Coordinates of C-alpha atoms in Angstrom, one line a residue:
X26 CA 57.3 43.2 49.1
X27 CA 56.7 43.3 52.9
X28 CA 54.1 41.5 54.7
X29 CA 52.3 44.3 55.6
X30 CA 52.4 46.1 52.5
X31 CA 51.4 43.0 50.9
X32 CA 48.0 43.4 53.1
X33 CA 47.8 47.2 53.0
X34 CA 47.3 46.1 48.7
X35 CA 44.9 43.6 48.7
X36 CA 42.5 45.7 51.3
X37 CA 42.5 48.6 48.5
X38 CA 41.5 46.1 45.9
X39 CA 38.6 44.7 48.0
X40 CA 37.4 47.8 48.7
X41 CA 37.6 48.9 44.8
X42 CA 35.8 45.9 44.2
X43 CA 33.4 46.2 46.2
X44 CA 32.7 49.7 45.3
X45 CA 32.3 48.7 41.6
X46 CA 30.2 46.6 42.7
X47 CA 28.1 49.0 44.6
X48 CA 27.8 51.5 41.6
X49 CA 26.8 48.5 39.3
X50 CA 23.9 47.3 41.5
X51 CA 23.0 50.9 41.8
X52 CA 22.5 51.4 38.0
X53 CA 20.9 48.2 37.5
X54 CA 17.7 49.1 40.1
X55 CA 17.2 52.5 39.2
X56 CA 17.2 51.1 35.2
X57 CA 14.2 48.7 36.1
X58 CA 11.0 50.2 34.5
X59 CA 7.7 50.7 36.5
X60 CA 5.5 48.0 35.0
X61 CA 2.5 49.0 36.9
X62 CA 2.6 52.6 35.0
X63 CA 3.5 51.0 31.3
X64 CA 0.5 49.0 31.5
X65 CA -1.6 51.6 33.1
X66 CA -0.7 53.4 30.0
X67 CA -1.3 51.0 27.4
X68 CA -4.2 49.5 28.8
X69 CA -7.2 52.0 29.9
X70 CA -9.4 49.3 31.1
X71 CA -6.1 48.2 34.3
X72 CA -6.7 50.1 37.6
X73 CA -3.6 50.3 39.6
X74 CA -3.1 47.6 41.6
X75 CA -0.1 48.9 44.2
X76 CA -0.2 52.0 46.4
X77 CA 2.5 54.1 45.1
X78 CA 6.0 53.1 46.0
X79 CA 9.9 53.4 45.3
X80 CA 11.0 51.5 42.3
X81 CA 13.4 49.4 44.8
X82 CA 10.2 48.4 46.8
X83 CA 8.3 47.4 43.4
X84 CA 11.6 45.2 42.5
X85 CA 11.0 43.1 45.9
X86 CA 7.4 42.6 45.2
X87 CA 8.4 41.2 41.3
X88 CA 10.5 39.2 42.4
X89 CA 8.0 37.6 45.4
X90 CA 5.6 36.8 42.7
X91 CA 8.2 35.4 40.6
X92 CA 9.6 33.1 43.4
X93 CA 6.0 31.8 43.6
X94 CA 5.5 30.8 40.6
X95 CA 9.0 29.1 40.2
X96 CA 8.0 27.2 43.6
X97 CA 4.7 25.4 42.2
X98 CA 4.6 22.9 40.3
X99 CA 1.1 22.5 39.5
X100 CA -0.5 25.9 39.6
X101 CA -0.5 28.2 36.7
X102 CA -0.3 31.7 37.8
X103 CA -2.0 34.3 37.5
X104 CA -5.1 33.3 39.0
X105 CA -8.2 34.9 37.3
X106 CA -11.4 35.9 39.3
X107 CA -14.6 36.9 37.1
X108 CA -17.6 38.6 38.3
X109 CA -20.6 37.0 37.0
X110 CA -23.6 39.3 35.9
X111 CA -23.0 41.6 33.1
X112 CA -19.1 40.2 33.0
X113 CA -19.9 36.8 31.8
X114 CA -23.6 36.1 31.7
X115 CA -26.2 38.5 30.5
X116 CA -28.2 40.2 34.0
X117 CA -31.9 40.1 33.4
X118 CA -32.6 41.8 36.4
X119 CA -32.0 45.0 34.5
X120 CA -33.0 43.9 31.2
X121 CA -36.1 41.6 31.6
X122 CA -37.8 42.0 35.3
X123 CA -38.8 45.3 35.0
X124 CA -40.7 44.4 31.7
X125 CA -42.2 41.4 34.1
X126 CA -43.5 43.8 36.4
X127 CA -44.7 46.5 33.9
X128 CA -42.7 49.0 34.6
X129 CA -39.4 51.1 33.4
X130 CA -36.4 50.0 35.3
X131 CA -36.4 53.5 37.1
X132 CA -39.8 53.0 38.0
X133 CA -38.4 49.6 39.6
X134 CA -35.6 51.3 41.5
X135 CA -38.0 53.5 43.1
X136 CA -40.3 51.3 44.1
X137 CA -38.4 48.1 45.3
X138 CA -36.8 47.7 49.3
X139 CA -33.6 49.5 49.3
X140 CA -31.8 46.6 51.1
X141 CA -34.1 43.2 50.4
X142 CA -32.3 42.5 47.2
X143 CA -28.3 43.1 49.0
X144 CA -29.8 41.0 52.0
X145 CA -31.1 38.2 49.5
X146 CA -27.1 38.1 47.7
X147 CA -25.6 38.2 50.8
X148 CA -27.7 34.9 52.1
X149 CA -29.4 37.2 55.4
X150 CA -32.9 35.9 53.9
X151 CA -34.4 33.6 51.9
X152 CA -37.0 33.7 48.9
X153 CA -40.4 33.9 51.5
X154 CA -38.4 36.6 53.3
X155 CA -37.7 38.2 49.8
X156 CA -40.9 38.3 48.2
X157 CA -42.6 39.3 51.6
X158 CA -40.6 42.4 51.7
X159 CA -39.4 42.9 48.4
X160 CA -41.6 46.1 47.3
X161 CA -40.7 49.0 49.8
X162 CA -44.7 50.4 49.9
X163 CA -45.1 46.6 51.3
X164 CA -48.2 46.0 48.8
X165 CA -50.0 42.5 49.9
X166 CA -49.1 39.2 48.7
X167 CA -50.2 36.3 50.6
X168 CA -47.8 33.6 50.1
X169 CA -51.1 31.1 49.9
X170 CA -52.3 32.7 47.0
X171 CA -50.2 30.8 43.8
X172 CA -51.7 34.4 41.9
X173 CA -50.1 36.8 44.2
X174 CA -46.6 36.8 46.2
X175 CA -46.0 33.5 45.3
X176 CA -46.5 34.3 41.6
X177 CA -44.5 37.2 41.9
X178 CA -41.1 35.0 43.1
X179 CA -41.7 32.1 40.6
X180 CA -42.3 34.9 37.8
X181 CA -39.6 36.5 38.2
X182 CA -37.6 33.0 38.8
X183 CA -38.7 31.9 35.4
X184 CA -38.4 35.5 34.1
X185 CA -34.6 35.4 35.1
X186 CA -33.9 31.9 34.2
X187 CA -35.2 32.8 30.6
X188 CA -32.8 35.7 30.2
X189 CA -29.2 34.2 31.4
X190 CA -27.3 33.8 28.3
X191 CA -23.4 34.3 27.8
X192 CA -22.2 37.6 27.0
X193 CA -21.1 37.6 23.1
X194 CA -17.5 35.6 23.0
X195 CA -17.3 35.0 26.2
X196 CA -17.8 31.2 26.6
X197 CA -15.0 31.3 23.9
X198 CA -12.8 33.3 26.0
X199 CA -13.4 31.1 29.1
X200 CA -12.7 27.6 26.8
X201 CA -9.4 28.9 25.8
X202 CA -8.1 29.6 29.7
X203 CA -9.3 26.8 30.6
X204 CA -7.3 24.7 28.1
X205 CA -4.4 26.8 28.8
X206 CA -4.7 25.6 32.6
X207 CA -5.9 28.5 34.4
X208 CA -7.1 28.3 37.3
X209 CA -10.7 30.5 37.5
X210 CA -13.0 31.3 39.6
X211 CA -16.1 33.5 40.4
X212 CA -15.8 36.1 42.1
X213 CA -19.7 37.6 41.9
X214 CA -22.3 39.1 44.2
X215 CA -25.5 37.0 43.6
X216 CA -28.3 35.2 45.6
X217 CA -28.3 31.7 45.5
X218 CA -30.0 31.7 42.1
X219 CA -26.9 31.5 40.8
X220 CA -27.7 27.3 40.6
X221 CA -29.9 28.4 38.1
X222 CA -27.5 30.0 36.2
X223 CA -25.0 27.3 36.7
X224 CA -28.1 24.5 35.7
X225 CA -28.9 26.8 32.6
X226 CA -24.8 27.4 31.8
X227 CA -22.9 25.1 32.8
X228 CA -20.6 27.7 33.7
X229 CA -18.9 24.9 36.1
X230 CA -16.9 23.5 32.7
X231 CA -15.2 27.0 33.2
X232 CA -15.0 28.1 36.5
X233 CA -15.3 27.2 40.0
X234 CA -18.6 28.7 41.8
X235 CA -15.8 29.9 44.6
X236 CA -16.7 33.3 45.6
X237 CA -20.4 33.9 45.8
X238 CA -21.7 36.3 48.4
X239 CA -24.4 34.3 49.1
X240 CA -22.0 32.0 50.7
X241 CA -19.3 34.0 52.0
X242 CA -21.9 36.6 53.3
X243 CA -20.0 39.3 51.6
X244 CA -20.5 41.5 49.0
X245 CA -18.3 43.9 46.9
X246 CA -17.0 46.2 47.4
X247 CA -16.2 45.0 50.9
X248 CA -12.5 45.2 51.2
X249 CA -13.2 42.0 53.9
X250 CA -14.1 40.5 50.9
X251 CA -11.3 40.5 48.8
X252 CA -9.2 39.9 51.3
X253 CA -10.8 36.7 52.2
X254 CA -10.7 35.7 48.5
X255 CA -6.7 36.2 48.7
X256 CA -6.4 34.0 52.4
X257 CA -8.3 31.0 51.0
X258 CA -6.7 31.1 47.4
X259 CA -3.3 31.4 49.6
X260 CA -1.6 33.8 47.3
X261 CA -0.3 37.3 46.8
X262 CA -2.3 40.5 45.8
X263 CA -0.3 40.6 42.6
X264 CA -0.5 36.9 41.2
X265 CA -4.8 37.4 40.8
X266 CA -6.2 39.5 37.9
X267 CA -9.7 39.9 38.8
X268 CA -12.2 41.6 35.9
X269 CA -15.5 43.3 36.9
X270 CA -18.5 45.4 35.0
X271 CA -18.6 47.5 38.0
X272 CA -15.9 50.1 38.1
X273 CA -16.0 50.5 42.0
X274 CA -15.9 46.8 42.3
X275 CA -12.3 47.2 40.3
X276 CA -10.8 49.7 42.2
X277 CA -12.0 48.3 45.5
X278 CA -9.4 45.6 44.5
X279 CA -6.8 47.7 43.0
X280 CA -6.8 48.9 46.8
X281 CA -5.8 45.8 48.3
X282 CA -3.3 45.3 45.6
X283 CA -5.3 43.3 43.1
X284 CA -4.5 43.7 39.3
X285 CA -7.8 44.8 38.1
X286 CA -9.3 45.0 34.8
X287 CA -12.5 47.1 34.0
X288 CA -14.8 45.0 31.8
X289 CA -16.5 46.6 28.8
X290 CA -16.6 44.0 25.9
X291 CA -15.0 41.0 25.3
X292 CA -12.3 42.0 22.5
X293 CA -11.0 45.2 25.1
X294 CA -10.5 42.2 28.2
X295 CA -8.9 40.2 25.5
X296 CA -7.0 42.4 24.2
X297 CA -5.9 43.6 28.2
X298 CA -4.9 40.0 29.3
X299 CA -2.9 39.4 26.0
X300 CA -1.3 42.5 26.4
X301 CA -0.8 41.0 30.4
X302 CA 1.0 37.7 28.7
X303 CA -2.1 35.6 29.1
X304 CA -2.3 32.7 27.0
X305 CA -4.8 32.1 24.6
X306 CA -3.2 29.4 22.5
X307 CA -6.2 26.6 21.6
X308 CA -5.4 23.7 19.7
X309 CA -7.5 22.8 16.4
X310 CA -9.5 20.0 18.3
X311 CA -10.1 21.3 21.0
X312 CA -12.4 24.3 19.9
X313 CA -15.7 22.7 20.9
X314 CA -17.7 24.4 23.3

């Protein structure tokens, strides 16, 4: 066989190869199944967390998250971020402090400063400020008076502080992530009474007191917000699960690409992150709270 026809051969069978090769990469991509819809599907409590996309796009941000979890070596992934009130811990704003007041919790809504409580969680003002402007009618308290303004703030303080509790199987919940190496952390809206919660709690065994928008000045559902969750956790949209009573709370993550999860009870969100492949394995003795 010539030269030449020796090279006119082996250029046919490279090119055969490679389109073989083409066709196979082909069927492999357009085989991958849409994990965001199966688990949509399964699980009614998971907002979407990605914009909608081609299936080839999706593949590229798998395989991201995968190449950071193979690349640490001492952070388990996903990261989980937990509102507080009504998620974990029992609110007695709505439950208890209308009672304290005498009135229904309509009666409450109506009556209170449309903005004093969000300033108070977001750190703009402080207790004084709070109770000086807390009723919208602006009724008179004088601070001085231990009976009136005064009374009204360490009522309600004492009021509050009576009714945190855990929500039912919760603490449970949170013991067996944390033994499992999760890394947690909350993710609330709260004034800085949350140190009572944590002093009642101990929710700090759990959790890290991360996110609070009475330090970040922030509240949800601020996109800003989550987005400056994901910059000082330093890690993709799609390695955080973040679970929230409040549903625009969860699909003001979904938007920025946060797998969300729409808390109702505590056997749905456990049933949703097992269903996710999170570990709930707890050895015999480690099951005291």
């Amino acid at each position: 066989m010539s030269f030449p026809h020796s090279i006119g051969v082996l250029t046919l069978f490279i090119c055969g190869y490679q389109a073989h090769f083409a066709s196979l990469i082909m069927a492999l991509t357009f085989r991958v199944p849409n994990v965001s819809a199966f688990l949509l599907k399964s699980s009614p409590s998971l907002a979407y967390p990605y914009p909608k996309r081609t299936k080839m796009s999706l593949i590229v941000r798998s395989n991201a998250s995968l190449s950071a979890s193979a690349g640490s070596t001492s952070r388990r992934l996903p990261i989980l971020l937990f509102d507080i009130m009504d998620t974990l811990v029992r609110d007695p704003f709505y439950h208890d402090v209308p009672a304290f007041f005498g009135m229904s919790l309509k009666e409450l809504i109506e009556c209170k400063h449309p903005t004093a409580w969000i300033e108070f969680e977001k750190g703009m003002i402080d207790e004084v400020e709070l109770s000086r402007i807390f009723f919208k009618d602006g009724r008179s308290f004088d601070l001085e008076d231990l009976q009136s303004r005064s009374y009204v703030v360490i009522g309600m303080k004492n009021c509050m502080r009576r009714g945190y509790s855990y929500i039912e199987g919760v603490e449970e919940l949170l013991h067996a992530l944390k033994q499992n190496k999760y890394e947690i952390h909350a993710f609330t809206n709260y004034p800085i009474w949350y140190e009572m919660i944590e002093d009642k709690l101990k929710v700090s065994r759990y959790l890290s007191w991360t996110f609070c928008s009475c330090i970040n000045g922030k509240r949800k559902p601020d996109p800003d917000f989550y987005l400056d969750v994901l910059s000082q956790l330093e890690v993709n949209s799609e390695n955080c699960i973040f679970i929230d009573d409040r549903l625009k709370n969860v699909e003001a993550a979904a938007e920025v690409g946060i797998v969300s999860l729409h808390f109702k009870n505590t056997n749905l969100l456990l049933q949703d992150l097992s269903s996710m492949g999170i570990d709930f394995s707890v050895e015999e003795n480690h099951r005291q709270y």
